[in-house]
């Protein structure tokens, strides 16, 4: 099975800072990588699909990049409403299996 | 609007079973796979498996095989997840999530675009 790692596990940054989270797959997953935001007590929300495509309605300060085994998620200018945990997710297609990374908790400094 | 509405919180004893429902509205239920994801208190997201509402076909994460059954009732656009032989560490919020999926020349494009509100299942003696 493909394993996913994320770093850091948590971070604190100031409003307006650029925030970067990395996600690594244990083997090549092409661009089959999504990013989700989860606020406390809420269901996750899709932000980025196929590694770099912004979901409709998601602010443009969120972006993603990467392919193969190494991926990056960026918030260009951190806002107070971005306090959440962020998860990467990969999917195999034969068979169709989905795996989440362990998550990165983002706080305001 | 497109939404998934789940059944209410449950409290079960160890060894019992729980069945959570997920009612879809605002779209054609049989056109999208439905997934189940759980989250133990203070922990991350764990994918449990999927059901194809059109065919009834399923695929479960290895660690749940033999304990989970996913079904659906297309007449009422509802998916179900039943977990048996409950243990204390099954205490979690259980989510259903719709998979948006298509295939083109650049490959597969799969993501969970709509989520239910979550159902808290507590296993306690």
mmCIF file with all atom_site columns, C-alpha atoms in Angstrom:
data_model
loop_
_atom_site.group_PDB
_atom_site.id
_atom_site.type_symbol
_atom_site.label_atom_id
_atom_site.label_alt_id
_atom_site.label_comp_id
_atom_site.label_asym_id
_atom_site.label_entity_id
_atom_site.label_seq_id
_atom_site.pdbx_PDB_ins_code
_atom_site.Cartn_x
_atom_site.Cartn_y
_atom_site.Cartn_z
_atom_site.occupancy
_atom_site.B_iso_or_equiv
_atom_site.pdbx_formal_charge
_atom_site.auth_seq_id
_atom_site.auth_comp_id
_atom_site.auth_asym_id
_atom_site.auth_atom_id
_atom_site.pdbx_PDB_model_num
ATOM 1   C CA . UNK A 1 1   ? 0.000   0.000  0.000   1.00 0.00 ? 1   UNK A CA 1
ATOM 2   C CA . UNK A 1 2   ? 1.089   3.565  -0.678  1.00 0.00 ? 2   UNK A CA 1
ATOM 3   C CA . UNK A 1 3   ? 1.972   5.526  2.447   1.00 0.00 ? 3   UNK A CA 1
ATOM 4   C CA . UNK A 1 4   ? 1.638   9.290  2.755   1.00 0.00 ? 4   UNK A CA 1
ATOM 5   C CA . UNK A 1 5   ? 3.683   11.585 4.990   1.00 0.00 ? 5   UNK A CA 1
ATOM 6   C CA . UNK A 1 6   ? 3.193   15.278 5.672   1.00 0.00 ? 6   UNK A CA 1
ATOM 7   C CA . UNK A 1 7   ? 5.437   17.893 7.189   1.00 0.00 ? 7   UNK A CA 1
ATOM 8   C CA . UNK A 1 8   ? 5.373   19.698 9.404   1.00 0.00 ? 8   UNK A CA 1
ATOM 9   C CA . UNK A 1 9   ? 2.766   18.124 11.666  1.00 0.00 ? 9   UNK A CA 1
ATOM 10  C CA . UNK A 1 10  ? 1.916   21.589 12.959  1.00 0.00 ? 10  UNK A CA 1
ATOM 11  C CA . UNK A 1 11  ? 2.975   25.175 12.423  1.00 0.00 ? 11  UNK A CA 1
ATOM 12  C CA . UNK A 1 12  ? 2.282   28.659 13.727  1.00 0.00 ? 12  UNK A CA 1
ATOM 13  C CA . UNK A 1 13  ? 2.494   31.670 11.448  1.00 0.00 ? 13  UNK A CA 1
ATOM 14  C CA . UNK A 1 14  ? 1.466   35.311 11.434  1.00 0.00 ? 14  UNK A CA 1
ATOM 15  C CA . UNK A 1 15  ? -1.382  36.779 9.426   1.00 0.00 ? 15  UNK A CA 1
ATOM 16  C CA . UNK A 1 16  ? -0.045  37.591 5.982   1.00 0.00 ? 16  UNK A CA 1
ATOM 17  C CA . UNK A 1 17  ? 2.741   34.996 6.092   1.00 0.00 ? 17  UNK A CA 1
ATOM 18  C CA . UNK A 1 18  ? 3.378   32.505 3.326   1.00 0.00 ? 18  UNK A CA 1
ATOM 19  C CA . UNK A 1 19  ? 2.720   28.975 4.579   1.00 0.00 ? 19  UNK A CA 1
ATOM 20  C CA . UNK A 1 20  ? 4.017   25.821 2.902   1.00 0.00 ? 20  UNK A CA 1
ATOM 21  C CA . UNK A 1 21  ? 3.130   22.207 3.669   1.00 0.00 ? 21  UNK A CA 1
ATOM 22  C CA . UNK A 1 22  ? 4.744   19.216 2.005   1.00 0.00 ? 22  UNK A CA 1
ATOM 23  C CA . UNK A 1 23  ? 3.302   15.783 1.312   1.00 0.00 ? 23  UNK A CA 1
ATOM 24  C CA . UNK A 1 24  ? 5.328   12.793 0.193   1.00 0.00 ? 24  UNK A CA 1
ATOM 25  C CA . UNK A 1 25  ? 4.101   9.511  -1.252  1.00 0.00 ? 25  UNK A CA 1
ATOM 26  C CA . UNK A 1 26  ? 5.982   6.236  -0.787  1.00 0.00 ? 26  UNK A CA 1
ATOM 27  C CA . UNK A 1 27  ? 5.842   5.626  -4.539  1.00 0.00 ? 27  UNK A CA 1
ATOM 28  C CA . UNK A 1 28  ? 5.016   7.493  -7.744  1.00 0.00 ? 28  UNK A CA 1
ATOM 29  C CA . UNK A 1 29  ? 1.381   8.606  -7.746  1.00 0.00 ? 29  UNK A CA 1
ATOM 30  C CA . UNK A 1 30  ? 1.580   10.887 -10.790 1.00 0.00 ? 30  UNK A CA 1
ATOM 31  C CA . UNK A 1 31  ? -0.650  13.843 -9.926  1.00 0.00 ? 31  UNK A CA 1
ATOM 32  C CA . UNK A 1 32  ? -3.313  11.799 -8.108  1.00 0.00 ? 32  UNK A CA 1
ATOM 33  C CA . UNK A 1 33  ? -3.136  14.042 -5.068  1.00 0.00 ? 33  UNK A CA 1
ATOM 34  C CA . UNK A 1 34  ? -5.808  16.172 -3.421  1.00 0.00 ? 34  UNK A CA 1
ATOM 35  C CA . UNK A 1 35  ? -5.733  18.648 -0.531  1.00 0.00 ? 35  UNK A CA 1
ATOM 36  C CA . UNK A 1 36  ? -8.482  19.169 2.038   1.00 0.00 ? 36  UNK A CA 1
ATOM 37  C CA . UNK A 1 37  ? -9.066  21.719 4.783   1.00 0.00 ? 37  UNK A CA 1
ATOM 38  C CA . UNK A 1 38  ? -10.786 20.724 8.009   1.00 0.00 ? 38  UNK A CA 1
ATOM 39  C CA . UNK A 1 39  ? -11.850 23.269 10.582  1.00 0.00 ? 39  UNK A CA 1
ATOM 40  C CA . UNK A 1 40  ? -12.601 22.127 14.151  1.00 0.00 ? 40  UNK A CA 1
ATOM 41  C CA . UNK A 1 41  ? -15.931 20.357 14.426  1.00 0.00 ? 41  UNK A CA 1
ATOM 42  C CA . UNK A 1 42  ? -16.532 20.511 10.677  1.00 0.00 ? 42  UNK A CA 1
ATOM 43  C CA . UNK A 1 43  ? -16.363 18.095 7.781   1.00 0.00 ? 43  UNK A CA 1
ATOM 44  C CA . UNK A 1 44  ? -13.347 18.344 5.471   1.00 0.00 ? 44  UNK A CA 1
ATOM 45  C CA . UNK A 1 45  ? -13.529 20.600 2.421   1.00 0.00 ? 45  UNK A CA 1
ATOM 46  C CA . UNK A 1 46  ? -11.840 19.986 -0.923  1.00 0.00 ? 46  UNK A CA 1
ATOM 47  C CA . UNK A 1 47  ? -9.403  22.767 -1.835  1.00 0.00 ? 47  UNK A CA 1
ATOM 48  C CA . UNK A 1 48  ? -7.047  21.374 -4.503  1.00 0.00 ? 48  UNK A CA 1
ATOM 49  C CA . UNK A 1 49  ? -7.475  18.375 -6.809  1.00 0.00 ? 49  UNK A CA 1
ATOM 50  C CA . UNK A 1 50  ? -5.027  16.699 -9.184  1.00 0.00 ? 50  UNK A CA 1
ATOM 51  C CA . UNK A 1 51  ? -2.163  18.284 -7.257  1.00 0.00 ? 51  UNK A CA 1
ATOM 52  C CA . UNK A 1 52  ? -2.573  21.783 -8.636  1.00 0.00 ? 52  UNK A CA 1
ATOM 53  C CA . UNK A 1 53  ? -6.177  22.501 -9.641  1.00 0.00 ? 53  UNK A CA 1
ATOM 54  C CA . UNK A 1 54  ? -8.089  24.934 -7.460  1.00 0.00 ? 54  UNK A CA 1
ATOM 55  C CA . UNK A 1 55  ? -11.598 23.786 -6.591  1.00 0.00 ? 55  UNK A CA 1
ATOM 56  C CA . UNK A 1 56  ? -14.343 26.176 -7.675  1.00 0.00 ? 56  UNK A CA 1
ATOM 57  C CA . UNK A 1 57  ? -15.010 28.865 -5.092  1.00 0.00 ? 57  UNK A CA 1
ATOM 58  C CA . UNK A 1 58  ? -11.751 28.377 -3.198  1.00 0.00 ? 58  UNK A CA 1
ATOM 59  C CA . UNK A 1 59  ? -9.700  31.567 -2.713  1.00 0.00 ? 59  UNK A CA 1
ATOM 60  C CA . UNK A 1 60  ? -6.703  31.965 -4.990  1.00 0.00 ? 60  UNK A CA 1
ATOM 61  C CA . UNK A 1 61  ? -4.289  32.320 -2.051  1.00 0.00 ? 61  UNK A CA 1
ATOM 62  C CA . UNK A 1 62  ? -4.393  28.513 -1.888  1.00 0.00 ? 62  UNK A CA 1
ATOM 63  C CA . UNK A 1 63  ? -2.276  26.602 -4.389  1.00 0.00 ? 63  UNK A CA 1
ATOM 64  C CA . UNK A 1 64  ? -0.689  23.220 -4.937  1.00 0.00 ? 64  UNK A CA 1
ATOM 65  C CA . UNK A 1 65  ? 2.135   21.790 -6.979  1.00 0.00 ? 65  UNK A CA 1
ATOM 66  C CA . UNK A 1 66  ? 4.148   18.649 -7.536  1.00 0.00 ? 66  UNK A CA 1
ATOM 67  C CA . UNK A 1 67  ? 3.982   15.263 -9.189  1.00 0.00 ? 67  UNK A CA 1
ATOM 68  C CA . UNK A 1 68  ? 5.405   11.815 -8.686  1.00 0.00 ? 68  UNK A CA 1
ATOM 69  C CA . UNK A 1 69  ? 6.220   11.513 -4.989  1.00 0.00 ? 69  UNK A CA 1
ATOM 70  C CA . UNK A 1 70  ? 6.667   15.094 -3.769  1.00 0.00 ? 70  UNK A CA 1
ATOM 71  C CA . UNK A 1 71  ? 3.920   17.659 -3.426  1.00 0.00 ? 71  UNK A CA 1
ATOM 72  C CA . UNK A 1 72  ? 3.551   21.133 -1.938  1.00 0.00 ? 72  UNK A CA 1
ATOM 73  C CA . UNK A 1 73  ? 0.538   23.048 -0.642  1.00 0.00 ? 73  UNK A CA 1
ATOM 74  C CA . UNK A 1 74  ? 0.869   26.808 -0.182  1.00 0.00 ? 74  UNK A CA 1
ATOM 75  C CA . UNK A 1 75  ? -1.158  29.569 1.410   1.00 0.00 ? 75  UNK A CA 1
ATOM 76  C CA . UNK A 1 76  ? 0.308   32.730 -0.079  1.00 0.00 ? 76  UNK A CA 1
ATOM 77  C CA . UNK A 1 77  ? -0.977  35.074 2.620   1.00 0.00 ? 77  UNK A CA 1
ATOM 78  C CA . UNK A 1 78  ? -2.316  33.423 5.766   1.00 0.00 ? 78  UNK A CA 1
ATOM 79  C CA . UNK A 1 79  ? -5.708  34.711 6.952   1.00 0.00 ? 79  UNK A CA 1
ATOM 80  C CA . UNK A 1 80  ? -7.364  34.161 10.356  1.00 0.00 ? 80  UNK A CA 1
ATOM 81  C CA . UNK A 1 81  ? -10.064 32.006 8.729   1.00 0.00 ? 81  UNK A CA 1
ATOM 82  C CA . UNK A 1 82  ? -7.377  29.606 7.438   1.00 0.00 ? 82  UNK A CA 1
ATOM 83  C CA . UNK A 1 83  ? -6.873  28.135 10.911  1.00 0.00 ? 83  UNK A CA 1
ATOM 84  C CA . UNK A 1 84  ? -7.480  24.459 10.266  1.00 0.00 ? 84  UNK A CA 1
ATOM 85  C CA . UNK A 1 85  ? -5.868  21.107 9.714   1.00 0.00 ? 85  UNK A CA 1
ATOM 86  C CA . UNK A 1 86  ? -4.829  20.336 6.148   1.00 0.00 ? 86  UNK A CA 1
ATOM 87  C CA . UNK A 1 87  ? -4.727  16.822 4.725   1.00 0.00 ? 87  UNK A CA 1
ATOM 88  C CA . UNK A 1 88  ? -3.295  15.457 1.510   1.00 0.00 ? 88  UNK A CA 1
ATOM 89  C CA . UNK A 1 89  ? -4.981  12.434 -0.075  1.00 0.00 ? 89  UNK A CA 1
ATOM 90  C CA . UNK A 1 90  ? -3.793  10.099 -2.791  1.00 0.00 ? 90  UNK A CA 1
ATOM 91  C CA . UNK A 1 91  ? -5.779  7.647  -4.862  1.00 0.00 ? 91  UNK A CA 1
ATOM 92  C CA . UNK A 1 92  ? -4.804  4.430  -6.590  1.00 0.00 ? 92  UNK A CA 1
ATOM 93  C CA . UNK A 1 93  ? -6.979  3.424  -9.486  1.00 0.00 ? 93  UNK A CA 1
ATOM 94  C CA . UNK A 1 94  ? -6.464  -0.314 -9.713  1.00 0.00 ? 94  UNK A CA 1
ATOM 95  C CA . UNK A 1 95  ? -7.946  -1.079 -7.237  1.00 0.00 ? 95  UNK A CA 1
ATOM 96  C CA . UNK A 1 96  ? -9.550  2.166  -6.229  1.00 0.00 ? 96  UNK A CA 1
ATOM 97  C CA . UNK A 1 97  ? -7.998  2.918  -2.860  1.00 0.00 ? 97  UNK A CA 1
ATOM 98  C CA . UNK A 1 98  ? -7.700  6.298  -1.194  1.00 0.00 ? 98  UNK A CA 1
ATOM 99  C CA . UNK A 1 99  ? -5.195  7.235  1.515   1.00 0.00 ? 99  UNK A CA 1
ATOM 100 C CA . UNK A 1 100 ? -4.961  10.381 3.621   1.00 0.00 ? 100 UNK A CA 1
ATOM 101 C CA . UNK A 1 101 ? -1.813  11.925 4.982   1.00 0.00 ? 101 UNK A CA 1
ATOM 102 C CA . UNK A 1 102 ? -1.584  12.443 8.762   1.00 0.00 ? 102 UNK A CA 1
ATOM 103 C CA . UNK A 1 103 ? -2.474  16.135 8.545   1.00 0.00 ? 103 UNK A CA 1
ATOM 104 C CA . UNK A 1 104 ? -0.851  19.500 9.300   1.00 0.00 ? 104 UNK A CA 1
ATOM 105 C CA . UNK A 1 105 ? -2.390  21.772 11.903  1.00 0.00 ? 105 UNK A CA 1
ATOM 106 C CA . UNK A 1 106 ? -2.038  25.477 11.116  1.00 0.00 ? 106 UNK A CA 1
ATOM 107 C CA . UNK A 1 107 ? -2.369  28.097 13.852  1.00 0.00 ? 107 UNK A CA 1
ATOM 108 C CA . UNK A 1 108 ? -1.977  31.852 14.043  1.00 0.00 ? 108 UNK A CA 1
ATOM 109 C CA . UNK A 1 109 ? 1.080   33.062 15.952  1.00 0.00 ? 109 UNK A CA 1
ATOM 110 C CA . UNK B 2 1   ? -28.529 22.173 -3.441  1.00 0.00 ? 1   UNK B CA 1
ATOM 111 C CA . UNK B 2 2   ? -26.267 19.157 -3.438  1.00 0.00 ? 2   UNK B CA 1
ATOM 112 C CA . UNK B 2 3   ? -25.983 17.719 0.052   1.00 0.00 ? 3   UNK B CA 1
ATOM 113 C CA . UNK B 2 4   ? -25.461 14.607 2.109   1.00 0.00 ? 4   UNK B CA 1
ATOM 114 C CA . UNK B 2 5   ? -27.373 14.308 5.368   1.00 0.00 ? 5   UNK B CA 1
ATOM 115 C CA . UNK B 2 6   ? -26.314 11.652 7.849   1.00 0.00 ? 6   UNK B CA 1
ATOM 116 C CA . UNK B 2 7   ? -28.163 9.965  10.671  1.00 0.00 ? 7   UNK B CA 1
ATOM 117 C CA . UNK B 2 8   ? -27.751 10.992 14.280  1.00 0.00 ? 8   UNK B CA 1
ATOM 118 C CA . UNK B 2 9   ? -25.265 10.102 16.971  1.00 0.00 ? 9   UNK B CA 1
ATOM 119 C CA . UNK B 2 10  ? -25.111 6.550  18.296  1.00 0.00 ? 10  UNK B CA 1
ATOM 120 C CA . UNK B 2 11  ? -23.910 4.947  21.518  1.00 0.00 ? 11  UNK B CA 1
ATOM 121 C CA . UNK B 2 12  ? -23.134 1.253  21.340  1.00 0.00 ? 12  UNK B CA 1
ATOM 122 C CA . UNK B 2 13  ? -21.645 -1.412 23.577  1.00 0.00 ? 13  UNK B CA 1
ATOM 123 C CA . UNK B 2 14  ? -18.521 -3.341 22.629  1.00 0.00 ? 14  UNK B CA 1
ATOM 124 C CA . UNK B 2 15  ? -19.353 -6.240 20.343  1.00 0.00 ? 15  UNK B CA 1
ATOM 125 C CA . UNK B 2 16  ? -22.488 -4.609 18.972  1.00 0.00 ? 16  UNK B CA 1
ATOM 126 C CA . UNK B 2 17  ? -23.069 -3.281 15.454  1.00 0.00 ? 17  UNK B CA 1
ATOM 127 C CA . UNK B 2 18  ? -23.893 0.205  14.207  1.00 0.00 ? 18  UNK B CA 1
ATOM 128 C CA . UNK B 2 19  ? -25.502 1.270  10.939  1.00 0.00 ? 19  UNK B CA 1
ATOM 129 C CA . UNK B 2 20  ? -25.081 4.857  9.747   1.00 0.00 ? 20  UNK B CA 1
ATOM 130 C CA . UNK B 2 21  ? -27.122 6.307  6.897   1.00 0.00 ? 21  UNK B CA 1
ATOM 131 C CA . UNK B 2 22  ? -26.272 9.024  4.391   1.00 0.00 ? 22  UNK B CA 1
ATOM 132 C CA . UNK B 2 23  ? -29.104 10.545 2.351   1.00 0.00 ? 23  UNK B CA 1
ATOM 133 C CA . UNK B 2 24  ? -28.144 12.289 -0.870  1.00 0.00 ? 24  UNK B CA 1
ATOM 134 C CA . UNK B 2 25  ? -30.098 15.078 -2.507  1.00 0.00 ? 25  UNK B CA 1
ATOM 135 C CA . UNK B 2 26  ? -29.630 17.568 -5.315  1.00 0.00 ? 26  UNK B CA 1
ATOM 136 C CA . UNK B 2 27  ? -27.941 15.173 -7.743  1.00 0.00 ? 27  UNK B CA 1
ATOM 137 C CA . UNK B 2 28  ? -28.369 11.754 -9.357  1.00 0.00 ? 28  UNK B CA 1
ATOM 138 C CA . UNK B 2 29  ? -27.400 9.357  -6.580  1.00 0.00 ? 29  UNK B CA 1
ATOM 139 C CA . UNK B 2 30  ? -26.360 6.506  -8.871  1.00 0.00 ? 30  UNK B CA 1
ATOM 140 C CA . UNK B 2 31  ? -23.890 8.626  -10.857 1.00 0.00 ? 31  UNK B CA 1
ATOM 141 C CA . UNK B 2 32  ? -21.300 9.039  -8.077  1.00 0.00 ? 32  UNK B CA 1
ATOM 142 C CA . UNK B 2 33  ? -19.408 6.618  -5.875  1.00 0.00 ? 33  UNK B CA 1
ATOM 143 C CA . UNK B 2 34  ? -19.941 7.113  -2.148  1.00 0.00 ? 34  UNK B CA 1
ATOM 144 C CA . UNK B 2 35  ? -17.099 6.771  0.344   1.00 0.00 ? 35  UNK B CA 1
ATOM 145 C CA . UNK B 2 36  ? -16.933 6.442  4.110   1.00 0.00 ? 36  UNK B CA 1
ATOM 146 C CA . UNK B 2 37  ? -14.207 8.119  6.146   1.00 0.00 ? 37  UNK B CA 1
ATOM 147 C CA . UNK B 2 38  ? -13.813 8.102  9.902   1.00 0.00 ? 38  UNK B CA 1
ATOM 148 C CA . UNK B 2 39  ? -11.987 10.282 12.396  1.00 0.00 ? 39  UNK B CA 1
ATOM 149 C CA . UNK B 2 40  ? -11.234 9.200  15.944  1.00 0.00 ? 40  UNK B CA 1
ATOM 150 C CA . UNK B 2 41  ? -11.155 11.964 18.571  1.00 0.00 ? 41  UNK B CA 1
ATOM 151 C CA . UNK B 2 42  ? -8.110  14.183 18.016  1.00 0.00 ? 42  UNK B CA 1
ATOM 152 C CA . UNK B 2 43  ? -6.886  12.004 15.154  1.00 0.00 ? 43  UNK B CA 1
ATOM 153 C CA . UNK B 2 44  ? -6.645  12.207 11.376  1.00 0.00 ? 44  UNK B CA 1
ATOM 154 C CA . UNK B 2 45  ? -8.900  11.025 8.584   1.00 0.00 ? 45  UNK B CA 1
ATOM 155 C CA . UNK B 2 46  ? -9.102  7.314  7.815   1.00 0.00 ? 46  UNK B CA 1
ATOM 156 C CA . UNK B 2 47  ? -10.599 6.029  4.584   1.00 0.00 ? 47  UNK B CA 1
ATOM 157 C CA . UNK B 2 48  ? -12.864 3.003  5.094   1.00 0.00 ? 48  UNK B CA 1
ATOM 158 C CA . UNK B 2 49  ? -14.102 2.122  1.625   1.00 0.00 ? 49  UNK B CA 1
ATOM 159 C CA . UNK B 2 50  ? -16.575 2.889  -1.135  1.00 0.00 ? 50  UNK B CA 1
ATOM 160 C CA . UNK B 2 51  ? -19.779 1.728  -2.708  1.00 0.00 ? 51  UNK B CA 1
ATOM 161 C CA . UNK B 2 52  ? -20.861 2.149  -6.293  1.00 0.00 ? 52  UNK B CA 1
ATOM 162 C CA . UNK B 2 53  ? -24.535 3.132  -5.852  1.00 0.00 ? 53  UNK B CA 1
ATOM 163 C CA . UNK B 2 54  ? -25.314 2.071  -9.401  1.00 0.00 ? 54  UNK B CA 1
ATOM 164 C CA . UNK B 2 55  ? -24.091 -1.521 -9.201  1.00 0.00 ? 55  UNK B CA 1
ATOM 165 C CA . UNK B 2 56  ? -23.828 -2.018 -5.448  1.00 0.00 ? 56  UNK B CA 1
ATOM 166 C CA . UNK B 2 57  ? -20.182 -2.981 -5.873  1.00 0.00 ? 57  UNK B CA 1
ATOM 167 C CA . UNK B 2 58  ? -17.901 -2.235 -2.938  1.00 0.00 ? 58  UNK B CA 1
ATOM 168 C CA . UNK B 2 59  ? -14.252 -2.015 -1.978  1.00 0.00 ? 59  UNK B CA 1
ATOM 169 C CA . UNK B 2 60  ? -13.158 -1.871 1.645   1.00 0.00 ? 60  UNK B CA 1
ATOM 170 C CA . UNK B 2 61  ? -9.890  -0.816 3.233   1.00 0.00 ? 61  UNK B CA 1
ATOM 171 C CA . UNK B 2 62  ? -8.039  -3.913 4.303   1.00 0.00 ? 62  UNK B CA 1
ATOM 172 C CA . UNK B 2 63  ? -8.232  -3.183 8.015   1.00 0.00 ? 63  UNK B CA 1
ATOM 173 C CA . UNK B 2 64  ? -12.065 -3.110 7.918   1.00 0.00 ? 64  UNK B CA 1
ATOM 174 C CA . UNK B 2 65  ? -12.634 -6.153 5.728   1.00 0.00 ? 65  UNK B CA 1
ATOM 175 C CA . UNK B 2 66  ? -14.837 -8.661 7.479   1.00 0.00 ? 66  UNK B CA 1
ATOM 176 C CA . UNK B 2 67  ? -16.320 -6.030 9.815   1.00 0.00 ? 67  UNK B CA 1
ATOM 177 C CA . UNK B 2 68  ? -17.815 -3.422 7.484   1.00 0.00 ? 68  UNK B CA 1
ATOM 178 C CA . UNK B 2 69  ? -20.665 -3.668 4.994   1.00 0.00 ? 69  UNK B CA 1
ATOM 179 C CA . UNK B 2 70  ? -21.654 -0.809 2.723   1.00 0.00 ? 70  UNK B CA 1
ATOM 180 C CA . UNK B 2 71  ? -25.048 -0.895 1.067   1.00 0.00 ? 71  UNK B CA 1
ATOM 181 C CA . UNK B 2 72  ? -27.451 1.458  -0.629  1.00 0.00 ? 72  UNK B CA 1
ATOM 182 C CA . UNK B 2 73  ? -31.138 1.949  -1.342  1.00 0.00 ? 73  UNK B CA 1
ATOM 183 C CA . UNK B 2 74  ? -31.454 3.720  -4.663  1.00 0.00 ? 74  UNK B CA 1
ATOM 184 C CA . UNK B 2 75  ? -35.204 4.283  -4.191  1.00 0.00 ? 75  UNK B CA 1
ATOM 185 C CA . UNK B 2 76  ? -34.452 6.767  -1.422  1.00 0.00 ? 76  UNK B CA 1
ATOM 186 C CA . UNK B 2 77  ? -30.951 7.870  -2.528  1.00 0.00 ? 77  UNK B CA 1
ATOM 187 C CA . UNK B 2 78  ? -29.384 6.638  0.678   1.00 0.00 ? 78  UNK B CA 1
ATOM 188 C CA . UNK B 2 79  ? -26.107 4.901  1.412   1.00 0.00 ? 79  UNK B CA 1
ATOM 189 C CA . UNK B 2 80  ? -25.429 2.890  4.549   1.00 0.00 ? 80  UNK B CA 1
ATOM 190 C CA . UNK B 2 81  ? -22.325 1.833  6.434   1.00 0.00 ? 81  UNK B CA 1
ATOM 191 C CA . UNK B 2 82  ? -22.617 -0.958 8.971   1.00 0.00 ? 82  UNK B CA 1
ATOM 192 C CA . UNK B 2 83  ? -19.700 -1.736 11.269  1.00 0.00 ? 83  UNK B CA 1
ATOM 193 C CA . UNK B 2 84  ? -19.894 -4.861 13.403  1.00 0.00 ? 84  UNK B CA 1
ATOM 194 C CA . UNK B 2 85  ? -18.038 -6.266 16.409  1.00 0.00 ? 85  UNK B CA 1
ATOM 195 C CA . UNK B 2 86  ? -17.490 -2.773 17.688  1.00 0.00 ? 86  UNK B CA 1
ATOM 196 C CA . UNK B 2 87  ? -14.449 -2.035 19.852  1.00 0.00 ? 87  UNK B CA 1
ATOM 197 C CA . UNK B 2 88  ? -13.659 0.943  22.057  1.00 0.00 ? 88  UNK B CA 1
ATOM 198 C CA . UNK B 2 89  ? -11.261 2.259  19.396  1.00 0.00 ? 89  UNK B CA 1
ATOM 199 C CA . UNK B 2 90  ? -14.110 2.441  16.864  1.00 0.00 ? 90  UNK B CA 1
ATOM 200 C CA . UNK B 2 91  ? -15.288 5.544  18.716  1.00 0.00 ? 91  UNK B CA 1
ATOM 201 C CA . UNK B 2 92  ? -15.128 8.196  16.004  1.00 0.00 ? 92  UNK B CA 1
ATOM 202 C CA . UNK B 2 93  ? -16.996 10.575 13.756  1.00 0.00 ? 93  UNK B CA 1
ATOM 203 C CA . UNK B 2 94  ? -18.036 8.752  10.589  1.00 0.00 ? 94  UNK B CA 1
ATOM 204 C CA . UNK B 2 95  ? -18.416 10.752 7.378   1.00 0.00 ? 95  UNK B CA 1
ATOM 205 C CA . UNK B 2 96  ? -19.869 9.880  4.018   1.00 0.00 ? 96  UNK B CA 1
ATOM 206 C CA . UNK B 2 97  ? -18.342 11.670 1.045   1.00 0.00 ? 97  UNK B CA 1
ATOM 207 C CA . UNK B 2 98  ? -19.284 11.823 -2.618  1.00 0.00 ? 98  UNK B CA 1
ATOM 208 C CA . UNK B 2 99  ? -16.554 11.113 -5.124  1.00 0.00 ? 99  UNK B CA 1
ATOM 209 C CA . UNK B 2 100 ? -16.420 13.295 -8.176  1.00 0.00 ? 100 UNK B CA 1
ATOM 210 C CA . UNK B 2 101 ? -14.679 11.233 -10.837 1.00 0.00 ? 101 UNK B CA 1
ATOM 211 C CA . UNK B 2 102 ? -13.914 11.401 -14.536 1.00 0.00 ? 102 UNK B CA 1
ATOM 212 C CA . UNK B 2 103 ? -11.295 10.045 -16.910 1.00 0.00 ? 103 UNK B CA 1
ATOM 213 C CA . UNK B 2 104 ? -9.716  11.804 -19.856 1.00 0.00 ? 104 UNK B CA 1
ATOM 214 C CA . UNK B 2 105 ? -6.503  11.744 -21.868 1.00 0.00 ? 105 UNK B CA 1
ATOM 215 C CA . UNK B 2 106 ? -4.539  12.998 -18.872 1.00 0.00 ? 106 UNK B CA 1
ATOM 216 C CA . UNK B 2 107 ? -5.745  10.225 -16.601 1.00 0.00 ? 107 UNK B CA 1
ATOM 217 C CA . UNK B 2 108 ? -8.103  9.828  -13.666 1.00 0.00 ? 108 UNK B CA 1
ATOM 218 C CA . UNK B 2 109 ? -9.542  12.788 -11.787 1.00 0.00 ? 109 UNK B CA 1
ATOM 219 C CA . UNK B 2 110 ? -11.007 11.727 -8.469  1.00 0.00 ? 110 UNK B CA 1
ATOM 220 C CA . UNK B 2 111 ? -11.796 13.808 -5.378  1.00 0.00 ? 111 UNK B CA 1
ATOM 221 C CA . UNK B 2 112 ? -14.283 13.924 -2.527  1.00 0.00 ? 112 UNK B CA 1
ATOM 222 C CA . UNK B 2 113 ? -16.251 17.046 -3.345  1.00 0.00 ? 113 UNK B CA 1
ATOM 223 C CA . UNK B 2 114 ? -19.301 16.782 -1.062  1.00 0.00 ? 114 UNK B CA 1
ATOM 224 C CA . UNK B 2 115 ? -19.248 15.555 2.547   1.00 0.00 ? 115 UNK B CA 1
ATOM 225 C CA . UNK B 2 116 ? -21.923 14.689 5.059   1.00 0.00 ? 116 UNK B CA 1
ATOM 226 C CA . UNK B 2 117 ? -22.022 16.475 8.404   1.00 0.00 ? 117 UNK B CA 1
ATOM 227 C CA . UNK B 2 118 ? -20.619 13.465 10.249  1.00 0.00 ? 118 UNK B CA 1
ATOM 228 C CA . UNK B 2 119 ? -22.112 10.965 12.696  1.00 0.00 ? 119 UNK B CA 1
ATOM 229 C CA . UNK B 2 120 ? -20.565 10.459 16.113  1.00 0.00 ? 120 UNK B CA 1
ATOM 230 C CA . UNK B 2 121 ? -20.400 6.815  17.135  1.00 0.00 ? 121 UNK B CA 1
ATOM 231 C CA . UNK B 2 122 ? -19.399 6.169  20.727  1.00 0.00 ? 122 UNK B CA 1
ATOM 232 C CA . UNK B 2 123 ? -18.490 2.688  21.897  1.00 0.00 ? 123 UNK B CA 1
ATOM 233 C CA . UNK B 2 124 ? -18.855 2.484  25.647  1.00 0.00 ? 124 UNK B CA 1
ATOM 234 C CA . UNK B 2 125 ? -19.677 -0.168 28.200  1.00 0.00 ? 125 UNK B CA 1
#
